[in-house]
Tab-separated table of C-alpha atoms in Angstrom:
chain	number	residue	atom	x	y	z
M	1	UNK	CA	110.118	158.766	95.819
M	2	UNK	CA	106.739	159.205	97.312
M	3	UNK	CA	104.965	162.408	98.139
M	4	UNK	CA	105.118	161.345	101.600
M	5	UNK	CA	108.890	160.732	101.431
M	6	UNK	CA	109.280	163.927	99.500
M	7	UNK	CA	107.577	166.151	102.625
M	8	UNK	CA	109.790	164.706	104.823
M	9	UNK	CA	112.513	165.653	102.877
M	10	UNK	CA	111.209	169.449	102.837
M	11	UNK	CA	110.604	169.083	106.213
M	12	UNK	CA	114.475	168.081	107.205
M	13	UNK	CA	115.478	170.559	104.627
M	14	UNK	CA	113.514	173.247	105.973
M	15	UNK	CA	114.377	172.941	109.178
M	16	UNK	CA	118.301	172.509	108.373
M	17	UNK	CA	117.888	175.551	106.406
M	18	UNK	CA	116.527	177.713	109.222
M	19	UNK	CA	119.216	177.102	111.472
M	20	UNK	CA	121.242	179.989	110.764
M	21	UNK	CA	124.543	178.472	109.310
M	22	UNK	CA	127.315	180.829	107.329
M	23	UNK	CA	125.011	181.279	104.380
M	24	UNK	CA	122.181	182.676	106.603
M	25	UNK	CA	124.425	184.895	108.563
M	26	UNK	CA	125.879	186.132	104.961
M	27	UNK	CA	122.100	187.092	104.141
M	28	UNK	CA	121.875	189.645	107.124
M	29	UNK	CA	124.962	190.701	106.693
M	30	UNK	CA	124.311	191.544	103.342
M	31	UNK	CA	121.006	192.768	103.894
M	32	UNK	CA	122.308	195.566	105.828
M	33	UNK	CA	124.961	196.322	104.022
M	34	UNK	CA	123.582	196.307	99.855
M	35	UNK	CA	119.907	196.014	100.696
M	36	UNK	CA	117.258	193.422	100.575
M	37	UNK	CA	116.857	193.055	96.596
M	38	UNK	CA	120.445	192.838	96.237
M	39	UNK	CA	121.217	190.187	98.579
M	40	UNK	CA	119.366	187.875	96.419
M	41	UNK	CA	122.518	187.356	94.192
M	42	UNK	CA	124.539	186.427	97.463
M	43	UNK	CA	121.827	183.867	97.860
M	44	UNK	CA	121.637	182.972	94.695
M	45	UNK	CA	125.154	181.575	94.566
M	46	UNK	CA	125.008	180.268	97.418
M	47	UNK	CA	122.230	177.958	95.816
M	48	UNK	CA	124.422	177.138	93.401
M	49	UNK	CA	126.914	176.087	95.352
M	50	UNK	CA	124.576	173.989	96.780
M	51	UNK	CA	124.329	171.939	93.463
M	52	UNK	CA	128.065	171.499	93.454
M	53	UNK	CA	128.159	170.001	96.672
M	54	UNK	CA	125.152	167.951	96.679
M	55	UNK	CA	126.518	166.772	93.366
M	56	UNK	CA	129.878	165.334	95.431
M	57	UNK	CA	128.246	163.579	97.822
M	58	UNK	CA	126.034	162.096	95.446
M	59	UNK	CA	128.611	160.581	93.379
M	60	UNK	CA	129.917	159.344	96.262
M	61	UNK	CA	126.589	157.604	97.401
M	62	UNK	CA	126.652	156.558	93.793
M	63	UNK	CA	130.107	154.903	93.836
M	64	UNK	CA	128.830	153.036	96.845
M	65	UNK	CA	125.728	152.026	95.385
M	66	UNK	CA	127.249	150.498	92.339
M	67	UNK	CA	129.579	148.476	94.746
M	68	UNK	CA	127.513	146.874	97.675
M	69	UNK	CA	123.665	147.285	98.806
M	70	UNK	CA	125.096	146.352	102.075
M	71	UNK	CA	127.500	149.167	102.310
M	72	UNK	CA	124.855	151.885	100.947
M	73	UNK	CA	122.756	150.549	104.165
M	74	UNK	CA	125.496	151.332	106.576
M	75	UNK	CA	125.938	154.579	105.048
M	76	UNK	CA	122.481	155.149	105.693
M	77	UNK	CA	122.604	154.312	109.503
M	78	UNK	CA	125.852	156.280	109.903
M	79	UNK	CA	123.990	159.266	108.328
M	80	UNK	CA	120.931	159.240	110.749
M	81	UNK	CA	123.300	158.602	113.312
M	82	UNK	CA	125.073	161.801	112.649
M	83	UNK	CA	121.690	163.599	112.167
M	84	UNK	CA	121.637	162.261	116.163
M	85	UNK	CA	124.521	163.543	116.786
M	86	UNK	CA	123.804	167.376	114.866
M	87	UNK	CA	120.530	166.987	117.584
M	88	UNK	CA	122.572	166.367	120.383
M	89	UNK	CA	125.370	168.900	119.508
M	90	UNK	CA	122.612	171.589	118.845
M	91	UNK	CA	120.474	170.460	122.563
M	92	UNK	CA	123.778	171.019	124.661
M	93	UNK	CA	124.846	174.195	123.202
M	94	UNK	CA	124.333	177.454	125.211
M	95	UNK	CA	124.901	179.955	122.213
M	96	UNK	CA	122.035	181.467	120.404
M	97	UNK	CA	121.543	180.027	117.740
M	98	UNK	CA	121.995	184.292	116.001
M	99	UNK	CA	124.398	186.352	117.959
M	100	UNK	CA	123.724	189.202	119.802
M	101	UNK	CA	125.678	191.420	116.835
M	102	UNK	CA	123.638	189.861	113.799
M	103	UNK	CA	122.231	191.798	111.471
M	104	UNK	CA	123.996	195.243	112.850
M	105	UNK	CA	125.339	197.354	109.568
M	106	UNK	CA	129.169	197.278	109.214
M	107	UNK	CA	130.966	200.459	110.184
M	108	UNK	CA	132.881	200.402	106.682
M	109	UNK	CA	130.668	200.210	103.628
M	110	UNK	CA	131.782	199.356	100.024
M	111	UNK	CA	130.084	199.257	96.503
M	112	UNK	CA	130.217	195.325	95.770
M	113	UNK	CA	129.049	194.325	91.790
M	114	UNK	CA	126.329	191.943	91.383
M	115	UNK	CA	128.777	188.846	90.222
M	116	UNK	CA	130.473	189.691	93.419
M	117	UNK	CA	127.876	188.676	95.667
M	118	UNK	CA	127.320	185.734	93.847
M	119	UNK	CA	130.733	184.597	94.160
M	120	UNK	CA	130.304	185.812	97.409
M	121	UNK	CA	127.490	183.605	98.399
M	122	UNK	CA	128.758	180.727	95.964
M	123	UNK	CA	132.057	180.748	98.104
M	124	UNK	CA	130.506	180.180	101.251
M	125	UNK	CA	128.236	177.345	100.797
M	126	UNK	CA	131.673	175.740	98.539
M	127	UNK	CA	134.269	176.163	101.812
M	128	UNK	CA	131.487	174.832	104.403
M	129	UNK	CA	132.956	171.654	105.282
M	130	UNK	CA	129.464	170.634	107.249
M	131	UNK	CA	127.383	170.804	104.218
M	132	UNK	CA	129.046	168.204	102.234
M	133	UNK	CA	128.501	166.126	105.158
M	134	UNK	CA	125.277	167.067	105.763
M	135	UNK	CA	124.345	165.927	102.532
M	136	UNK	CA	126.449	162.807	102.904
M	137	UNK	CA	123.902	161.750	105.796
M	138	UNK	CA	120.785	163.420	104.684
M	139	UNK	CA	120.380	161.876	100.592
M	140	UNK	CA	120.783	158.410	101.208
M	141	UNK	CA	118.084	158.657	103.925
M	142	UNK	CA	115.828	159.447	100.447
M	143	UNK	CA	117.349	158.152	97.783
M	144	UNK	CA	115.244	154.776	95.685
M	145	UNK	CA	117.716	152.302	94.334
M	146	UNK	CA	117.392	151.053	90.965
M	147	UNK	CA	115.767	154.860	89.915
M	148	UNK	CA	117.993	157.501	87.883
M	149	UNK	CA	120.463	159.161	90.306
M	150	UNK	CA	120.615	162.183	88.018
M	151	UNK	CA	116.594	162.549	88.537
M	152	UNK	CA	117.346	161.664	92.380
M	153	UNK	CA	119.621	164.692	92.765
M	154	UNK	CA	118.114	167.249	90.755
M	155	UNK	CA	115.034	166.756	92.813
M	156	UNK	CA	116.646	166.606	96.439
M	157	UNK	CA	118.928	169.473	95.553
M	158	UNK	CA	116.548	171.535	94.036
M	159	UNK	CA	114.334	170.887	97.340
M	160	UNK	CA	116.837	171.920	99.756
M	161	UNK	CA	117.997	175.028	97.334
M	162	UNK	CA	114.531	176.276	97.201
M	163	UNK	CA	114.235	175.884	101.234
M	164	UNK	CA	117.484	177.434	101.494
M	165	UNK	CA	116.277	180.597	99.600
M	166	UNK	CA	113.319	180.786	101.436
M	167	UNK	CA	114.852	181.166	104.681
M	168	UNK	CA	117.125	183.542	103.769
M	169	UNK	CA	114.466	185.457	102.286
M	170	UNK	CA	112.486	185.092	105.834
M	171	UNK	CA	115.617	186.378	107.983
M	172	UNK	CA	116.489	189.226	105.891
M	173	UNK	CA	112.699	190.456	106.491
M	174	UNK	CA	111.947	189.791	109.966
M	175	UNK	CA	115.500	189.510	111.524
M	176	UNK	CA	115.047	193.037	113.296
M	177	UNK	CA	111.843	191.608	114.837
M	178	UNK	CA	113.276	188.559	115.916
M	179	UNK	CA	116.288	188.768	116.743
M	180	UNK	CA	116.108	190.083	120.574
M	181	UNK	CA	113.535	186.867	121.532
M	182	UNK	CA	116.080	184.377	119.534
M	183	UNK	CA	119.052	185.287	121.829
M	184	UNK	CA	117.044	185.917	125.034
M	185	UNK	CA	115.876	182.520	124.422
M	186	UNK	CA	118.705	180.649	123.393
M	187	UNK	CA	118.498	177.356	125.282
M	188	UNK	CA	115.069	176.987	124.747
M	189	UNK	CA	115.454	177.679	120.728
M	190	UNK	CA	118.823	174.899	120.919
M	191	UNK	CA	116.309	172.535	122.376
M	192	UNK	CA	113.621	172.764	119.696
M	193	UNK	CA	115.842	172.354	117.122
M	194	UNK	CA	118.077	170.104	118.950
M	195	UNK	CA	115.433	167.692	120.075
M	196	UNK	CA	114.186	167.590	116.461
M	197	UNK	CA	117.228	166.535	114.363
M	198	UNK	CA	117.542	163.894	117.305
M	199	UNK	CA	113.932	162.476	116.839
M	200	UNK	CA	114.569	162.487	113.042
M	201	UNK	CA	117.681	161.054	113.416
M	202	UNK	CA	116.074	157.948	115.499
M	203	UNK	CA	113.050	157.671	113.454
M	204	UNK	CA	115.473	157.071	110.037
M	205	UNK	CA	117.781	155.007	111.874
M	206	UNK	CA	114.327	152.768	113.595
M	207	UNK	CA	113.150	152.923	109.736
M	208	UNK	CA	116.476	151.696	108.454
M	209	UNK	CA	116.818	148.893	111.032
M	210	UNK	CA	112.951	147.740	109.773
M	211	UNK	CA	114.317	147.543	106.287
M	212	UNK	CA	117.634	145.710	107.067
């Protein structure tokens, strides 16, 4: 993979990552509830998680690889496609992308262990049915044939794990400030993000077309 290739790849990530998603929300919530330093072992597991199911969807990508270069293509149209379609989904929506009630301290408190928020975390990113798909359409848009797979993942996953901590790290700090101008703004925020996963989506399925 090239350096260019590989900022691209941060830059999906990154922008995936800071759409708030069940792991992010977990991160306020948590915040609020055990604290800022200890809500990095919810997001810890949560990272790992993210190995596990990266690791899924690249065996599948793997399976496919080892059976047709034709087949790996479609699967790499059908992923931008559905990056399109994330765009699309994201552009029509009217909710904000954090609710009006994120962030806000839960009324009943209770002392959670450290291992527990990292199952915690761990468990969310695990029973997210979007992320395996995510991944599913997001890899192959990355991934050089003919190179080590194993190398492959560990670099894309360890990418998107790293951009995954970072915005949780960047909500739990600034979510008081920012929340109010998120949900006043809703449609405009669905737009910006909306518009680019669609452009993204276009530009690897334009790329992909080149190649084929």
């Amino acid at each position: 993979m090239t350096l260019t290739h590989w900022l691209l790849f941060c830059g999906v990530s990154l922008l995936m990552c800071f759409t708030p998603g069940p792991a992010v929300l977990l991160a306020v919530a948590n915040s609020m509830d055990v604290g800022a330093k200890r809500t990095a072992f919810s997001s810890v597991g949560s990272s790992a998680g993210i190995y596990v199911v990266s690791g899924l969807a690249m065996i599948g990508m793997g399976a496919i690889l080892s059976m047709s270069a034709n087949a790996f293509l479609v699967m790499k149209v059908v992923g931008a496609m559905y990056l399109v379609w994330l765009g699309v989904k994201r552009w029509r929506s009217k909710d904000a992308l954090i609710s009006s009630d994120a962030g806000q301290a839960p009324t009943d408190r209770r002392e959670r262990k450290n291992w527990q928020l990292v199952a915690q975390g761990m468990g969310v990113s695990l029973t997210n049915p979007k992320a395996i798909l995510f991944f599913s359409a997001l890899f192959p848009q990355f991934i050089v044939p003919g190179e080590s797979l194993f190398t492959q993942y560990l670099l894309l996953t360890t990418t998107f794990a790293v951009c995954a901590l970072i915005s949780h790290a960047f909500y739990v700090a600034l979510i008081s400030l920012v929340k109010r101008h998120v949900v006043a703004h809703a449609r405009l925020f669905n737009r910006i993000v909306g518009g680019t996963f669609i452009a993204l989506g276009l530009g690897l399925l334009n790329t992909r077309h080149k190649l084929g």
